[in-house]
Coordinates of C-alpha atoms in Angstrom, one line a residue:
Chain T
Q1050 CA 3.3 -8.1 -41.8
K1051 CA 6.3 -7.5 -39.3
V1052 CA 6.7 -4.3 -37.4
S1053 CA 9.7 -2.4 -38.6
V1054 CA 13.1 -1.7 -36.5
E1055 CA 12.1 1.7 -36.8
V1056 CA 8.5 1.1 -34.8
L1057 CA 10.3 -1.0 -32.5
D1058 CA 13.1 1.6 -31.7
H1059 CA 10.3 4.3 -31.5
L1060 CA 8.3 2.0 -28.8
E1061 CA 11.7 1.4 -26.7
H1062 CA 12.0 5.3 -26.3
L1063 CA 8.4 5.6 -25.7
A1064 CA 8.0 2.8 -22.9
L1065 CA 11.3 3.0 -21.9
V1066 CA 11.9 -0.6 -21.4
D1067 CA 13.8 -2.8 -23.9
F1068 CA 12.8 -5.7 -26.1
R1069 CA 16.1 -7.1 -24.7
D1070 CA 16.1 -10.1 -27.3
L1071 CA 14.3 -11.9 -30.2
E1072 CA 12.0 -13.5 -27.9
G1073 CA 10.6 -10.0 -26.7
V1074 CA 10.0 -9.0 -30.4
E1075 CA 8.5 -12.3 -31.3
R1076 CA 6.1 -11.4 -28.0
L1077 CA 5.2 -8.2 -29.9
Q1078 CA 4.3 -9.8 -32.8
K1079 CA 2.1 -12.6 -31.4
A1080 CA 0.2 -9.8 -29.1
I1081 CA -0.3 -8.0 -32.3
Q1082 CA -1.8 -10.9 -34.4
F1083 CA -3.7 -12.0 -31.4
A1084 CA -5.3 -8.6 -31.1
D1085 CA -6.0 -8.6 -34.9
Q1086 CA -9.1 -10.7 -34.0
L1087 CA -10.8 -7.8 -32.9
H1088 CA -11.3 -6.7 -36.3
E1089 CA -13.7 -9.5 -36.8
V1090 CA -16.4 -7.9 -34.9
N1091 CA -18.7 -5.4 -36.6
T1092 CA -18.7 -2.3 -34.1
D1093 CA -20.6 0.1 -36.7
G1094 CA -22.3 2.7 -35.0
V1095 CA -21.0 1.5 -31.6
E1096 CA -19.9 4.1 -29.0
P1097 CA -16.0 3.2 -27.3
M1098 CA -16.8 2.5 -23.5
D1099 CA -14.6 3.8 -21.0
S1100 CA -16.0 2.7 -17.9
V1101 CA -18.8 0.8 -16.8
L1102 CA -19.9 3.6 -14.4
E1103 CA -20.4 5.7 -17.1
D1104 CA -24.2 6.5 -16.5
R1105 CA -22.9 8.3 -13.0
C1106 CA -21.4 11.5 -12.2
L1107 CA -18.1 11.2 -11.3
Y1108 CA -17.8 12.3 -7.8
L1109 CA -16.2 15.5 -7.0
R1110 CA -15.1 16.3 -3.3
E1111 CA -14.8 19.8 -1.6
D1112 CA -11.6 21.8 -2.4
D1113 CA -10.7 21.2 1.4
V1114 CA -7.3 20.3 2.7
T1115 CA -8.0 16.6 4.8
E1116 CA -4.4 15.3 5.1
G1117 CA -0.8 16.2 4.1
N1118 CA 2.5 17.7 5.9
C1119 CA 3.9 13.9 4.9
T1120 CA 7.1 14.9 3.1
K1121 CA 9.5 12.9 5.5
E1122 CA 7.4 9.6 5.2
L1123 CA 7.1 10.2 1.2
M1124 CA 11.0 10.9 0.9
E1125 CA 11.6 7.7 3.0
N1126 CA 11.3 5.5 -0.3
A1127 CA 13.6 7.6 -2.4
R1128 CA 17.2 6.7 -2.9
E1129 CA 18.9 9.7 -4.2
K1130 CA 17.4 13.1 -2.4
V1131 CA 18.7 16.1 -1.1
E1132 CA 17.0 17.9 1.7
E1133 CA 13.4 18.0 0.5
Y1134 CA 14.3 17.5 -3.4
F1135 CA 14.3 14.0 -5.2
V1136 CA 17.6 13.8 -7.2
A1137 CA 17.7 13.0 -11.1
P1138 CA 20.6 12.8 -13.1
P1139 CA 20.5 15.7 -16.2
G1140 CA 17.5 15.8 -17.9
N1141 CA 16.9 17.0 -21.9
I1142 CA 19.4 14.3 -22.8
P1143 CA 17.6 12.5 -25.3
L1144 CA 18.4 8.6 -25.3
L1145 CA 20.8 7.6 -27.6
K1146 CA 19.9 7.0 -31.0
L1147 CA 19.8 3.3 -32.7
E1148 CA 23.2 3.3 -34.0
E1149 CA 24.7 4.5 -31.0
R1150 CA 23.3 2.6 -28.0
E1151 CA 23.6 -1.1 -27.0
T1152 CA 20.6 -2.7 -28.2
F1153 CA 19.8 -6.3 -29.9
L1154 CA 18.1 -4.3 -32.6
P1155 CA 19.8 -4.1 -35.6
G1156 CA 20.6 -0.4 -36.6
S1157 CA 18.8 1.3 -39.2
Chain F
A945 CA -11.6 -23.6 17.8
A946 CA -10.2 -25.2 14.9
L947 CA -8.6 -23.3 12.4
K948 CA -10.8 -24.2 9.8
D949 CA -14.1 -23.1 11.1
G950 CA -16.1 -20.4 9.4
L951 CA -15.6 -16.9 10.9
R952 CA -19.4 -15.8 11.4
S953 CA -20.4 -19.2 13.4
Q954 CA -17.7 -20.4 15.0
V955 CA -14.4 -18.5 15.1
S956 CA -15.9 -15.0 16.5
A957 CA -18.4 -16.9 18.5
A958 CA -15.2 -18.7 20.2
L959 CA -13.3 -15.2 20.6
K960 CA -16.7 -13.8 22.3
E961 CA -17.0 -16.7 24.9
G962 CA -12.9 -16.8 25.3
R963 CA -12.8 -20.2 24.0
V964 CA -9.3 -19.4 22.4
T965 CA -7.9 -15.9 22.7
P966 CA -6.8 -13.7 19.7
T967 CA -3.1 -14.1 20.8
E968 CA -3.5 -18.1 20.6
L969 CA -5.3 -17.4 17.2
C970 CA -2.5 -15.3 16.1
R971 CA 0.3 -17.4 17.4
R972 CA -1.5 -20.9 15.7
C973 CA -1.3 -19.0 12.5
L974 CA 1.9 -18.0 12.8
A975 CA 3.4 -21.3 13.4
L976 CA 1.4 -22.5 10.3
I977 CA 2.8 -20.4 8.2
K978 CA 6.0 -21.5 9.5
S979 CA 5.2 -25.1 8.7
T980 CA 3.8 -24.6 5.6
K981 CA 6.7 -22.3 4.3
F982 CA 7.1 -24.9 1.4
L983 CA 3.8 -23.5 -0.4
N984 CA 5.7 -19.9 -0.6
A985 CA 2.4 -18.6 -0.1
Y986 CA 3.8 -15.4 2.0
I987 CA 6.4 -12.9 0.9
T988 CA 6.1 -10.8 4.2
V989 CA 5.0 -12.3 7.6
A990 CA 4.2 -9.1 9.6
E991 CA 4.9 -11.8 13.0
E992 CA 5.7 -8.2 15.5
T993 CA 2.7 -5.9 14.5
A994 CA 0.3 -8.8 14.2
L995 CA 1.2 -10.0 17.8
K996 CA 1.0 -6.4 18.9
Q997 CA -2.6 -6.4 17.2
A998 CA -3.5 -9.9 18.2
E999 CA -2.9 -8.4 22.0
E1000 CA -4.7 -5.3 21.6
S1001 CA -7.6 -7.3 20.6
E1002 CA -7.4 -9.4 23.4
E1003 CA -7.5 -6.5 25.5
R1004 CA -10.8 -5.3 23.9
Y1005 CA -12.3 -8.7 24.5
K1006 CA -11.3 -8.7 27.9
R1007 CA -13.3 -5.5 28.5
G1008 CA -16.4 -7.0 26.8
Q1009 CA -15.7 -4.5 23.9
P1010 CA -14.8 -6.4 20.6
L1011 CA -14.8 -3.8 17.5
G1012 CA -17.2 -6.6 15.4
I1013 CA -17.2 -9.8 14.0
L1014 CA -13.6 -9.3 12.9
D1015 CA -11.9 -8.5 15.8
G1016 CA -8.9 -11.0 16.3
I1017 CA -9.4 -12.4 13.0
P1018 CA -6.0 -13.3 11.7
I1019 CA -6.1 -12.5 7.6
S1020 CA -3.7 -11.7 5.0
V1021 CA -3.5 -9.6 2.2
K1022 CA -1.7 -10.0 -1.3
D1023 CA 1.3 -8.1 -1.8
N1024 CA 0.0 -5.7 -4.7
F1025 CA -1.7 -3.3 -1.5
N1026 CA 0.0 -0.9 0.2
T1027 CA 0.3 -1.9 3.9
A1028 CA 1.5 1.1 6.2
G1029 CA 5.2 0.1 7.7
I1030 CA 5.2 -3.2 5.6
E1031 CA 7.3 -4.4 2.6
T1032 CA 4.6 -4.3 -0.3
T1033 CA 6.6 -5.5 -3.3
C1034 CA 4.2 -6.7 -6.0
A1035 CA 6.5 -9.6 -6.4
S1036 CA 8.7 -7.4 -8.3
N1037 CA 12.2 -6.1 -8.1
M1038 CA 11.1 -2.8 -9.1
L1039 CA 9.4 -2.7 -5.4
K1040 CA 11.7 -4.8 -3.4
G1041 CA 12.3 -3.2 -0.2
Y1042 CA 9.3 -0.2 -0.9
I1043 CA 7.9 0.2 2.4
S1044 CA 4.2 1.5 2.1
P1045 CA 3.9 4.7 3.9
Y1046 CA -0.1 4.2 4.0
N1047 CA -2.6 1.5 4.2
A1048 CA -4.7 1.2 1.2
T1049 CA -8.5 2.0 2.3
V1050 CA -9.4 -2.2 2.4
V1051 CA -6.5 -2.7 4.4
Q1052 CA -7.3 0.4 6.6
K1053 CA -11.0 -0.9 6.8
L1054 CA -9.6 -4.4 7.9
L1055 CA -7.4 -2.9 10.7
D1056 CA -10.2 -0.5 12.0
Q1057 CA -12.3 -3.6 12.7
G1058 CA -9.4 -5.4 14.8
A1059 CA -8.4 -7.9 12.2
V1060 CA -4.9 -8.9 12.5
L1061 CA -2.7 -8.8 9.5
L1062 CA -0.7 -11.8 9.4
G1063 CA 1.1 -11.0 5.8
K1064 CA 1.6 -10.2 2.5
T1065 CA 1.0 -13.2 0.0
N1066 CA 2.7 -14.0 -2.9
L1067 CA 1.3 -13.4 -6.5
D1068 CA 2.4 -12.9 -10.2
E1069 CA 4.7 -9.8 -10.8
F1070 CA 2.2 -6.9 -11.0
A1071 CA -0.7 -9.4 -10.9
M1072 CA 0.2 -10.3 -14.6
G1073 CA -0.5 -14.0 -14.6
S1074 CA -3.0 -17.0 -14.3
G1075 CA -0.6 -19.1 -12.2
S1076 CA 1.5 -17.2 -9.5
T1077 CA 4.4 -18.4 -11.0
D1078 CA 6.0 -15.4 -12.3
G1079 CA 6.9 -13.4 -9.4
V1080 CA 10.5 -12.9 -8.4
F1081 CA 10.0 -14.6 -5.0
G1082 CA 9.0 -17.9 -6.9
P1083 CA 5.6 -19.8 -7.6
V1084 CA 3.3 -20.6 -5.0
R1085 CA 2.7 -24.0 -4.5
N1086 CA -1.1 -25.2 -4.6
P1087 CA -1.9 -26.6 -1.2
W1088 CA -4.2 -29.4 -2.7
S1089 CA -0.2 -30.6 -4.0
Y1090 CA 0.2 -31.9 -0.5
S1091 CA -3.5 -33.6 0.4
K1092 CA -4.3 -36.9 1.1
Q1093 CA -7.1 -36.8 -2.0
Y1094 CA -4.3 -35.9 -4.5
K1095 CA -1.3 -38.0 -3.4
E1096 CA -4.2 -40.9 -3.4
K1097 CA -5.2 -40.0 -6.6
S1098 CA -1.5 -39.4 -8.2
V1099 CA -0.1 -42.1 -10.3
L1100 CA 3.6 -42.3 -8.4
K1101 CA 6.3 -43.1 -10.9
S1102 CA 9.1 -43.5 -8.5
H1103 CA 9.2 -41.9 -5.4
S1104 CA 10.5 -38.9 -3.6
E1105 CA 12.0 -37.1 -6.4
D1106 CA 9.3 -36.9 -8.3
E1107 CA 7.1 -36.0 -5.6
E1108 CA 8.9 -32.7 -5.3
S1109 CA 8.1 -32.0 -8.8
D1110 CA 4.5 -33.4 -8.7
W1111 CA 2.9 -30.5 -7.7
V1112 CA 0.4 -28.3 -8.9
I1113 CA -0.1 -24.8 -9.5
T1114 CA -2.3 -22.3 -7.3
G1115 CA -3.7 -20.2 -10.2
G1116 CA -3.3 -16.3 -10.2
S1117 CA -2.7 -14.0 -9.8
S1118 CA -3.8 -14.2 -6.4
G1119 CA -2.4 -17.7 -5.8
G1120 CA -0.6 -16.7 -2.5
S1121 CA -4.0 -15.4 -0.8
A1122 CA -5.8 -18.7 -2.3
A1123 CA -2.8 -20.8 -0.7
A1124 CA -3.0 -19.2 2.7
V1125 CA -6.8 -19.7 3.2
S1126 CA -6.9 -22.9 1.5
S1127 CA -3.9 -23.8 3.9
F1128 CA -5.8 -22.5 7.2
T1129 CA -2.7 -20.1 8.1
C1130 CA -5.5 -17.3 7.7
F1131 CA -9.1 -17.1 8.1
A1132 CA -9.7 -14.6 5.1
A1133 CA -7.3 -12.9 2.5
L1134 CA -7.3 -10.0 0.0
G1135 CA -6.8 -10.5 -3.5
S1136 CA -7.0 -8.7 -6.9
D1137 CA -9.2 -9.8 -9.8
T1138 CA -8.7 -7.8 -13.0
G1139 CA -9.5 -10.9 -15.5
G1140 CA -10.1 -13.3 -13.0
S1141 CA -7.2 -13.2 -10.8
T1142 CA -9.2 -14.2 -7.6
R1143 CA -11.8 -16.4 -8.7
N1144 CA -8.8 -18.6 -10.9
P1145 CA -7.0 -19.3 -7.9
A1146 CA -10.3 -19.8 -5.6
A1147 CA -11.1 -22.5 -7.9
H1148 CA -8.0 -24.1 -8.2
C1149 CA -7.5 -24.1 -4.3
G1150 CA -11.1 -24.8 -3.2
V1151 CA -12.0 -21.9 -1.5
V1152 CA -14.6 -19.0 -2.0
G1153 CA -13.5 -16.2 -4.9
L1154 CA -15.5 -13.2 -4.6
K1155 CA -14.9 -10.6 -7.2
P1156 CA -17.1 -7.6 -6.1
T1157 CA -19.3 -5.0 -8.4
Y1158 CA -16.7 -2.5 -10.0
G1159 CA -17.2 0.7 -7.9
L1160 CA -18.4 -1.1 -4.8
I1161 CA -14.9 -1.5 -2.9
S1162 CA -12.4 0.9 -3.2
R1163 CA -9.2 0.8 -4.9
H1164 CA -7.5 3.3 -3.1
G1165 CA -4.2 1.8 -2.1
L1166 CA -4.3 -1.1 -4.6
I1167 CA -1.3 -1.2 -6.7
P1168 CA -3.4 -0.3 -10.4
L1169 CA -3.1 -2.9 -13.3
V1170 CA -6.2 -1.8 -15.5
N1171 CA -7.8 1.2 -13.4
S1172 CA -11.3 0.2 -15.2
M1173 CA -11.4 -3.2 -14.6
D1174 CA -9.4 -3.9 -11.1
V1175 CA -11.7 -4.5 -7.8
P1176 CA -10.0 -6.0 -4.7
G1177 CA -10.9 -9.5 -4.0
I1178 CA -12.2 -11.4 -1.0
L1179 CA -11.1 -15.1 -0.7
T1180 CA -12.4 -17.3 2.2
R1181 CA -13.5 -20.7 3.2
C1182 CA -17.3 -20.3 3.2
V1183 CA -19.7 -17.9 1.3
D1184 CA -21.0 -16.5 5.0
D1185 CA -17.2 -15.5 5.5
A1186 CA -17.4 -13.7 2.5
A1187 CA -20.1 -11.6 3.0
V1188 CA -18.9 -10.7 6.3
L1189 CA -15.6 -9.5 4.7
L1190 CA -18.0 -7.5 1.9
G1191 CA -19.8 -6.2 4.6
S1192 CA -16.6 -4.6 6.4
L1193 CA -15.2 -3.4 2.8
A1194 CA -17.6 -1.8 0.7
G1195 CA -19.1 1.5 0.5
H1196 CA -17.9 4.7 -1.0
D1197 CA -14.2 6.0 -0.4
P1198 CA -13.8 9.8 -0.6
K1199 CA -10.1 8.7 -1.7
D1200 CA -11.2 6.8 -4.8
S1201 CA -13.6 8.8 -7.0
T1202 CA -14.7 5.3 -8.9
T1203 CA -16.4 4.1 -5.9
V1204 CA -20.2 4.7 -6.4
Q1205 CA -21.9 6.7 -4.0
D1206 CA -24.8 4.4 -3.0
D1207 CA -25.7 3.6 0.3
F1208 CA -24.4 0.2 1.5
K1209 CA -25.7 -1.9 3.9
P1210 CA -23.7 -4.9 5.5
F1211 CA -25.9 -7.8 5.3
E1212 CA -26.4 -11.2 6.9
L1213 CA -27.2 -13.9 4.4
P1214 CA -30.8 -15.4 4.4
N1215 CA -30.8 -19.2 4.8
L1216 CA -32.5 -19.6 1.4
T1217 CA -34.5 -22.9 1.3
D1218 CA -36.9 -21.9 -1.7
V1219 CA -35.3 -21.3 -5.1
S1220 CA -37.9 -21.6 -7.1
K1221 CA -38.3 -18.2 -8.2
L1222 CA -35.0 -17.9 -9.2
S1223 CA -34.1 -17.5 -12.9
I1224 CA -30.8 -19.5 -13.8
G1225 CA -28.8 -18.8 -16.8
I1226 CA -26.6 -20.9 -18.8
P1227 CA -24.7 -19.0 -21.3
K1228 CA -23.9 -21.4 -23.9
E1229 CA -20.6 -19.8 -25.3
Y1230 CA -19.1 -20.7 -21.7
H1231 CA -18.4 -24.3 -22.9
A1232 CA -15.5 -23.1 -24.2
P1233 CA -13.0 -24.9 -26.4
G1234 CA -10.8 -26.8 -23.6
L1235 CA -13.5 -27.0 -21.0
S1236 CA -12.7 -30.5 -19.7
S1237 CA -15.6 -33.2 -19.8
E1238 CA -15.4 -33.4 -16.0
I1239 CA -15.8 -30.0 -15.4
L1240 CA -18.4 -29.9 -18.3
A1241 CA -20.2 -32.7 -16.2
L1242 CA -20.4 -30.7 -13.1
W1243 CA -21.8 -27.5 -14.6
S1244 CA -24.8 -30.0 -15.9
K1245 CA -25.1 -31.6 -12.6
A1246 CA -25.4 -27.9 -11.1
A1247 CA -27.9 -27.1 -13.2
D1248 CA -29.7 -30.0 -12.8
L1249 CA -29.7 -29.3 -8.9
F1250 CA -31.4 -25.8 -9.6
K1251 CA -34.0 -27.0 -12.0
N1252 CA -34.8 -29.9 -9.6
A1253 CA -35.2 -27.6 -6.7
G1254 CA -37.5 -25.7 -8.7
A1255 CA -35.6 -22.9 -10.4
K1256 CA -36.1 -21.8 -14.0
V1257 CA -33.0 -22.5 -15.6
V1258 CA -32.7 -21.5 -19.3
E1259 CA -29.9 -21.2 -22.0
V1260 CA -28.8 -18.0 -22.6
S1261 CA -26.5 -16.6 -25.7
L1262 CA -23.4 -13.9 -24.6
P1263 CA -22.3 -13.9 -28.1
H1264 CA -19.3 -11.6 -28.1
T1265 CA -18.0 -13.9 -25.1
R1266 CA -14.8 -15.1 -27.4
Y1267 CA -13.8 -11.6 -28.2
S1268 CA -13.6 -11.1 -24.5
I1269 CA -10.1 -12.1 -24.0
V1270 CA -8.6 -10.5 -27.1
C1271 CA -10.5 -7.0 -26.1
Y1272 CA -9.1 -7.4 -22.5
H1273 CA -5.4 -8.2 -24.1
V1274 CA -5.7 -4.6 -25.8
L1275 CA -7.2 -2.8 -23.2
C1276 CA -5.4 -4.3 -20.3
T1277 CA -1.7 -3.7 -22.1
A1278 CA -2.8 0.0 -23.0
E1279 CA -4.0 0.5 -19.2
V1280 CA -0.4 -1.1 -18.1
A1281 CA 1.5 0.8 -20.4
S1282 CA 0.1 4.0 -18.8
N1283 CA 0.1 2.6 -14.7
M1284 CA 4.0 1.3 -15.3
A1285 CA 5.4 4.9 -16.5
R1286 CA 5.3 5.7 -12.7
F1287 CA 8.0 3.4 -12.0
D1288 CA 11.1 5.4 -12.7
G1289 CA 13.0 5.2 -9.6
L1290 CA 12.8 8.6 -8.7
E1291 CA 10.6 8.9 -5.8
Y1292 CA 10.2 5.0 -4.7
G1293 CA 11.2 1.3 -5.6
H1294 CA 14.3 0.5 -7.6
R1295 CA 16.9 2.9 -8.9
S1296 CA 19.6 1.6 -11.4
D1297 CA 22.9 3.4 -11.0
M1298 CA 23.2 4.8 -14.1
K1299 CA 23.6 8.5 -13.9
D1300 CA 24.4 9.6 -17.6
S1301 CA 20.9 11.3 -18.0
T1302 CA 17.4 11.1 -16.6
E1303 CA 16.0 9.1 -19.5
S1304 CA 18.4 6.7 -19.5
M1305 CA 18.6 6.3 -16.0
Y1306 CA 14.5 5.5 -16.0
A1307 CA 15.3 3.3 -19.1
A1308 CA 17.9 1.4 -16.9
T1309 CA 15.9 1.4 -13.8
R1310 CA 13.0 -0.4 -15.9
R1311 CA 15.3 -2.6 -17.5
E1312 CA 16.4 -3.8 -14.4
G1313 CA 13.6 -3.5 -12.3
F1314 CA 10.7 -5.5 -14.6
N1315 CA 10.2 -9.0 -16.0
D1316 CA 9.7 -10.1 -19.3
V1317 CA 6.0 -10.4 -18.7
V1318 CA 5.6 -6.7 -17.3
R1319 CA 8.0 -5.4 -20.2
G1320 CA 6.2 -7.1 -22.6
R1321 CA 2.8 -5.9 -21.7
I1322 CA 4.0 -2.4 -21.7
L1323 CA 5.4 -2.6 -24.9
S1324 CA 2.5 -4.2 -26.5
G1325 CA 0.3 -1.6 -24.9
N1326 CA 2.5 1.4 -26.2
Y1327 CA 2.3 -0.3 -29.7
F1328 CA -1.9 -0.3 -29.5
L1329 CA -1.9 3.4 -28.2
L1330 CA 0.7 4.6 -31.1
K1331 CA -1.3 7.2 -33.4
Q1332 CA -1.3 5.2 -36.1
N1333 CA -2.9 2.1 -34.0
Y1334 CA -4.8 4.2 -31.5
E1335 CA -8.5 4.0 -33.6
K1336 CA -7.8 0.4 -35.0
Y1337 CA -6.8 -1.3 -31.6
F1338 CA -7.7 0.9 -28.4
V1339 CA -11.0 2.6 -29.7
K1340 CA -12.0 -0.7 -31.2
A1341 CA -11.5 -2.6 -28.0
Q1342 CA -13.5 0.0 -26.4
K1343 CA -16.3 -0.4 -28.7
V1344 CA -16.1 -4.5 -28.2
R1345 CA -16.1 -4.1 -24.6
R1346 CA -19.3 -2.0 -24.7
L1347 CA -20.7 -4.9 -27.0
I1348 CA -19.7 -7.5 -24.5
A1349 CA -21.2 -5.3 -21.5
N1350 CA -24.7 -5.0 -23.6
D1351 CA -24.5 -8.9 -24.0
F1352 CA -25.0 -9.1 -20.1
V1353 CA -27.4 -6.4 -20.1
K1354 CA -29.7 -7.8 -22.4
V1355 CA -29.6 -11.4 -20.6
F1356 CA -30.3 -9.9 -17.2
R1357 CA -33.3 -7.9 -18.7
S1358 CA -34.7 -11.0 -20.0
G1359 CA -35.6 -12.3 -16.6
V1360 CA -32.4 -14.1 -15.4
D1361 CA -31.3 -13.3 -12.5
I1362 CA -27.8 -15.5 -12.1
L1363 CA -25.4 -16.9 -14.5
L1364 CA -24.0 -19.8 -13.9
T1365 CA -20.4 -20.9 -15.4
P1366 CA -17.5 -22.7 -14.9
T1367 CA -14.6 -21.0 -13.5
T1368 CA -11.8 -22.5 -14.9
L1369 CA -11.2 -25.0 -18.1
S1370 CA -9.7 -27.9 -15.9
D1371 CA -8.6 -28.6 -12.6
A1372 CA -5.1 -27.1 -11.5
A1373 CA -2.0 -28.1 -13.7
P1374 CA 1.2 -29.4 -12.5
Y1375 CA 3.9 -26.4 -12.4
T1376 CA 6.4 -28.2 -14.9
E1377 CA 3.3 -28.7 -17.5
F1378 CA 2.1 -24.9 -16.8
I1379 CA 5.4 -23.2 -17.5
Q1380 CA 5.8 -25.1 -21.0
E1381 CA 3.7 -22.3 -22.3
D1382 CA 4.5 -18.5 -21.9
N1383 CA 2.6 -16.1 -19.7
R1384 CA 0.4 -14.5 -22.3
T1385 CA -0.7 -17.8 -24.1
R1386 CA -1.5 -19.2 -20.4
S1387 CA -3.3 -16.0 -19.5
A1388 CA -5.5 -16.1 -22.9
Q1389 CA -6.6 -19.4 -22.2
D1390 CA -7.1 -19.7 -18.7
D1391 CA -8.9 -16.1 -18.3
I1392 CA -11.3 -17.3 -20.7
L1393 CA -14.6 -17.8 -18.1
T1394 CA -13.5 -15.1 -15.9
Q1395 CA -12.9 -12.1 -18.1
A1396 CA -16.0 -11.1 -19.4
A1397 CA -17.1 -10.4 -15.8
N1398 CA -14.2 -7.7 -15.3
M1399 CA -15.2 -6.2 -19.0
A1400 CA -18.6 -5.4 -17.4
G1401 CA -18.0 -4.9 -14.0
L1402 CA -20.3 -7.5 -12.8
P1403 CA -20.0 -9.5 -9.5
A1404 CA -19.0 -13.1 -9.6
I1405 CA -18.1 -15.6 -7.4
N1406 CA -16.4 -19.1 -7.5
V1407 CA -18.0 -21.8 -5.2
P1408 CA -15.8 -24.7 -4.7
T1409 CA -17.9 -27.7 -6.0
A1410 CA -16.5 -30.7 -6.1
L1411 CA -12.9 -32.7 -6.4
S1412 CA -11.9 -34.2 -10.0
E1413 CA -10.6 -37.1 -11.0
R1414 CA -6.8 -36.3 -9.8
G1415 CA -8.5 -35.3 -6.4
L1416 CA -8.1 -31.3 -6.9
P1417 CA -10.9 -28.7 -6.5
V1418 CA -12.9 -27.5 -9.5
G1419 CA -15.3 -24.8 -9.2
L1420 CA -18.2 -22.9 -10.6
Q1421 CA -18.7 -19.6 -11.0
F1422 CA -21.9 -17.7 -10.4
I1423 CA -22.0 -13.9 -12.4
G1424 CA -24.7 -11.8 -10.7
R1425 CA -26.3 -8.2 -11.7
S1426 CA -24.4 -5.0 -10.6
F1427 CA -24.5 -4.3 -7.3
Q1428 CA -26.3 -7.5 -6.6
E1429 CA -24.3 -9.0 -4.1
K1430 CA -26.9 -10.2 -1.5
Q1431 CA -28.7 -12.2 -4.1
L1432 CA -25.3 -13.4 -5.7
L1433 CA -23.8 -14.4 -2.5
S1434 CA -27.4 -15.8 -1.4
V1435 CA -27.6 -18.5 -4.6
A1436 CA -23.8 -19.3 -3.8
K1437 CA -24.6 -20.3 -0.4
W1438 CA -27.3 -22.3 -1.2
F1439 CA -25.3 -24.1 -3.7
E1440 CA -22.7 -24.5 -1.5
K1441 CA -24.9 -26.2 1.2
Q1442 CA -25.8 -28.4 -1.8
V1443 CA -22.4 -29.7 -2.9
Q1444 CA -20.6 -30.5 0.6
F1445 CA -17.1 -29.6 -0.8
P1446 CA -14.6 -31.4 1.0
V1447 CA -12.3 -30.2 3.6
I1448 CA -8.4 -30.8 2.4
Q1449 CA -6.5 -33.3 4.4
L1450 CA -3.3 -31.8 4.6
E1451 CA -0.6 -34.7 5.0
E1452 CA 2.5 -32.7 5.4
V1453 CA 1.2 -30.1 7.7
K1454 CA -0.5 -33.1 10.1
R1455 CA 3.2 -34.0 10.7
H1456 CA 3.9 -30.5 12.3
D1457 CA 0.8 -29.2 13.9
K1458 CA -1.4 -32.0 15.0
G1459 CA -3.7 -30.5 16.9
V1460 CA -5.1 -28.5 14.3
F1461 CA -7.1 -30.8 12.2
Q1462 CA -9.3 -32.0 15.4
H1463 CA -12.6 -32.7 13.2
Q1464 CA -12.9 -33.9 9.7
K1465 CA -15.9 -32.5 8.7
S1466 CA -17.6 -31.0 5.8
A1467 CA -16.5 -27.1 4.6
S1468 CA -20.0 -26.2 4.7
F1469 CA -20.7 -24.4 8.0
S1470 CA -24.0 -22.1 6.8

């Protein structure tokens, strides 16, 4: 079954990247089809594996400051900044709804 | 010293004895990079800093105090490792112009040993791909396309125009690194390996490609693709050199909590003469659909080689092999969706001019910065991570991952020491043929033999074995037990000695740099 326009739109919002064209959507459809092969495998009683190092303890180092004071270097790569602040456009403005924005996805 | 000498046996000795100086070596490599520019292996050549490092190395040699075997040795690094003061692009518009403020741990380690960093090599955008064809700086050309061996075998339709379009890919995604090592512009290169990205191009370019055990080498500073599978990869011209590099890079890093705390001791590889105590496993599922008959024959021949030398060669089964690529597809895209979220234009990298809102700026930046492949994986990953899909896809894939890892555990527990498999399904494809299929399809096809080792975190190495009928390199892969790199490399070194893989005879380059190729001998230096 095909992915609905609502889900496609939802994905564009979550990922903040666009499908751009029909090919992009097709790509997703094929990816899902490909992934569906997983369901052929019997995984009853199998625990999910997060990491191959699961049998070891995660290393935690002492909470000592060993480096830092590199504000200048870190700011160098930002395009928009003011003193030691990264400047962002106004927040709390949601992306335009499907019907309102320029997208090739048909409006619902 | 010829540019194609092995590190340990020849170049290091030559540097120590003053037969060649670090600056001479550096200059020759830089000149060769210029004359092989058509390969497009390098994105950035750090000429000034390299010469400076070479000069410093020379001073140390003059004082009789070299830092070690890597002092003065020219190396290159894949462009997804951070290198302080040098642009790091990941072959993406998203990071064009990004000058790293720090060195990745592996880069720092190499520099601390006096290695000379020549430049950053080309790759598929953000290491996503198996051809090194999908980066913004264009595809990398396999140096073997310009070899006497390939040209002799290729059917020339009409002359010069077809010669241009005849070239073959390097494989990927560390194609630039593989091409750099293969064309003698450096002695070793760093790549990365998530699904086979070091071993695949190593096989196609006729070089040694080592994927270390997950957790052995620090990933700090390696721009992540899949945190649970990524490892820095090592590309060299012989197995001994790979051991040298491994020795200088492995070990716990406080900056990477996924590196194990075990003590790591650098080792020198023994000259194995007796393999009769070894048990070599031949996983039958690696006789994958699409495996060329040539490679199948080579694989069989290799198995016989071990058998005739007295080793125990057994057929084994890794039943979930064919699901590894599907599992990878889900886990990779999911982790990618998360890892790529950091690219929003705010703190580094490309930033769109869009100013209406934070979200629209992020969206526009990412729309402008990422190519189709990257965007495709992000969207797929997000799909698999949706609440309604999480159990069905992501968790399911994690369960399948455990089954794949367990397959290996069972086989190794049964007494097998090393697995022997092909690395790729065929020799390198011509570029024009390769791009007929999309990235995901290609990756799915090409990663099939290399991916499972990443899934299970095991060490694996490609050893160049022979030339195909088309005159192109074919390699075979050895997979070892976790953290048993010494055994893995010892066996690989023995095998390398047996097969005597031929040295590439680069035609085009000969015109520009006659002095380089003085001795045409076998590439086996152990």
